[in-house]
Amino acid sequence: MNFISTRNASPPATLSQAIAAGLAPDGGLYVPQQMPAARTLRAGDSLAATATELLQPFFAGDGLEAALPSICAQAFDFPAPLQPLATGNDHVLELFQGPTAAFKDFGARFLAASLSRLRAGQERPLTIIVATSGDTGAAVAAAFHNQPNLQVVVLYPDGRVSPRQAHQLGCLGGNIRALRVAGSFDDCQAMAKQALNDAELQAQVPMSSANSISLGRLLPQMSYYAHAALSHQAAYGTPLNFVIPTGNLGNAMAAVIARALGVPLGRIVLATNANRVLPDYFNGGAYAPTASVATLANAMDVGAPSNFERLRWLYAGDDAALRAAFVSRSVDDATIRDTIARRFRDHGEVFCPHTATAVQVLEQLRASGEAAAETHWVVAATAHPAKFESVVEPLIGREVPVPPALAELLKRPAHADPCPPDYAALRETLLAGAG
Ligand SMILES: *Cc1c(COP(=O)(O)O)cnc(C)c1O
């Protein structure tokens, strides 16, 4: 299978080329030239086996095809269990059992496993440029740490990630370099995009992205939705409906693609924080990307969701059809706080601020009857609450135990270099690193 750009001005690429490049040369996002036919998948397989089966058509004919089972085994070596919620027929899908305790571990580990195979035998290292509002950089740094022929430069908005997130970014060292940028996440993302589009710099410093625009992260994320939905369908004979905490739309886009491939997913609802670009669009407004505002759910502080271009492509630019297919709701900080405190007080459940936005949206859908009583809903639990202890602990009045993998990282010393929010400074840093 070949991949084309959402902007239609790049030559078709193989999967390996698309994964290595990140962004298409015309600045667009890679998408499959045609969607694979819907397929029948088995329930009861391991997560890695489901991933292999689901991803096979995308890898068909590619140099990585034979390695797909081993890439999946490497990336999907921790579980994504469904856990019942106290209310309704509802569950959470725990996507946070990996090394950095967020769902991004799956995609980052898949990308690292793919790129390390693609770079085998190359003379110069590949530099992964990653802009992060916290969780991406941590997942990518942990996934790429000590991988030969690969290095990572992480840009994060100084002071806008949690102390534990900052620590995770700076504590690995070796082939991982953290830059704390005096600006917003959108500044970081713009700087990273500019570097990746700088042909002159690329000639001296081979670079790729690891943001959620990368197919190497996006596609594998379909796997946990498929795994959960297949086992649910085997048990109940009905599709599974999801509320997904959403920022750049990478996680939700994977669910959308999985559904298009025949995975038994029902409705996909997008929960955002106070950054309302998506809810405003889905409620009939224009698509109006804007600067992000800082919220408690900081990994979703996105004013210009990068995967929106892919979603629009999937609906062939038909805004009416796209609006009809999704519900999106915004949750403000006060309501996030209330949800975390109340669910703990009433049910003993502890959620990270991102997961709490989706729990809140599901509560609203249940209360209004939009989610009918007999339907089964799942909230994608995108991070472990211990990553956001400074928000969660005061609200629940107790400490959140830190999962062992995260505790291991927090024991290491951390360091990040300051960086002004302009591209020239980043360029200089990258050139100095190459010299
Ligand atoms: C990244 C992230 C999100 C948002 O995911 P997108 O793919 O950017 O929509 C939500 N929650 C957490 C905890 C995250 O790290």
CSV table of N, CA and C and ligand atoms in Angstrom, one decimal, residues 103-104 135 245-251 299-300 354 382-383, ligand 1:
chain,number,residue,atom,x,y,z
A,103,PHE,N,-1.1,6.9,27.3
A,103,PHE,CA,-1.4,6.1,26.1
A,103,PHE,C,-0.4,6.2,25.1
A,104,LYS,N,0.3,7.4,25.1
A,104,LYS,CA,1.3,7.6,24.0
A,104,LYS,C,2.5,6.6,24.0
A,135,ASP,N,3.1,14.7,27.7
A,135,ASP,CA,3.1,13.3,27.6
A,135,ASP,C,3.8,12.7,26.4
A,245,PRO,N,-10.6,11.7,25.4
A,245,PRO,CA,-10.0,13.0,25.7
A,245,PRO,C,-9.2,13.4,24.5
A,246,THR,N,-9.4,14.6,24.0
A,246,THR,CA,-8.8,14.9,22.7
A,246,THR,C,-8.1,16.3,22.7
A,247,GLY,N,-6.9,16.2,22.1
A,247,GLY,CA,-6.1,17.4,21.9
A,247,GLY,C,-5.8,17.6,20.4
A,248,ASN,N,-4.7,16.9,20.0
A,248,ASN,CA,-4.3,16.9,18.6
A,248,ASN,C,-5.1,15.9,17.7
A,249,LEU,N,-6.0,15.2,18.3
A,249,LEU,CA,-6.9,14.3,17.6
A,249,LEU,C,-6.2,13.0,17.1
A,250,GLY,N,-5.0,12.7,17.6
A,250,GLY,CA,-4.3,11.5,17.2
A,250,GLY,C,-5.0,10.3,17.7
A,251,ASN,N,-5.3,10.2,19.0
A,251,ASN,CA,-5.9,9.1,19.6
A,251,ASN,C,-7.3,8.8,19.0
A,299,ALA,N,-2.1,18.1,28.5
A,299,ALA,CA,-1.7,17.4,27.3
A,299,ALA,C,-2.7,17.6,26.2
A,300,MET,N,-3.8,18.3,26.5
A,300,MET,CA,-4.8,18.6,25.5
A,300,MET,C,-4.9,20.1,25.3
A,354,HIS,N,-7.2,14.7,32.2
A,354,HIS,CA,-7.7,14.4,30.9
A,354,HIS,C,-8.8,13.4,30.8
A,382,THR,N,-6.5,8.1,29.5
A,382,THR,CA,-5.2,8.4,28.7
A,382,THR,C,-4.0,8.5,29.5
A,383,ALA,N,-4.1,8.8,30.8
A,383,ALA,CA,-2.9,8.9,31.7
A,383,ALA,C,-3.2,8.4,33.1
B,1,LIG,C1,-1.8,13.5,24.4
B,1,LIG,C2,-2.8,13.3,25.4
B,1,LIG,C3,-4.2,13.5,25.1
B,1,LIG,C4,-4.7,14.0,23.8
B,1,LIG,O1,-4.4,13.0,22.7
B,1,LIG,P1,-4.4,13.5,21.2
B,1,LIG,O2,-4.0,12.3,20.4
B,1,LIG,O3,-3.5,14.7,21.1
B,1,LIG,O4,-5.8,14.0,20.9
B,1,LIG,C5,-5.1,13.2,26.1
B,1,LIG,N1,-4.7,12.8,27.3
B,1,LIG,C6,-3.5,12.6,27.6
B,1,LIG,C7,-3.1,12.1,29.0
B,1,LIG,C8,-2.5,12.8,26.7
B,1,LIG,O5,-1.2,12.6,27.0
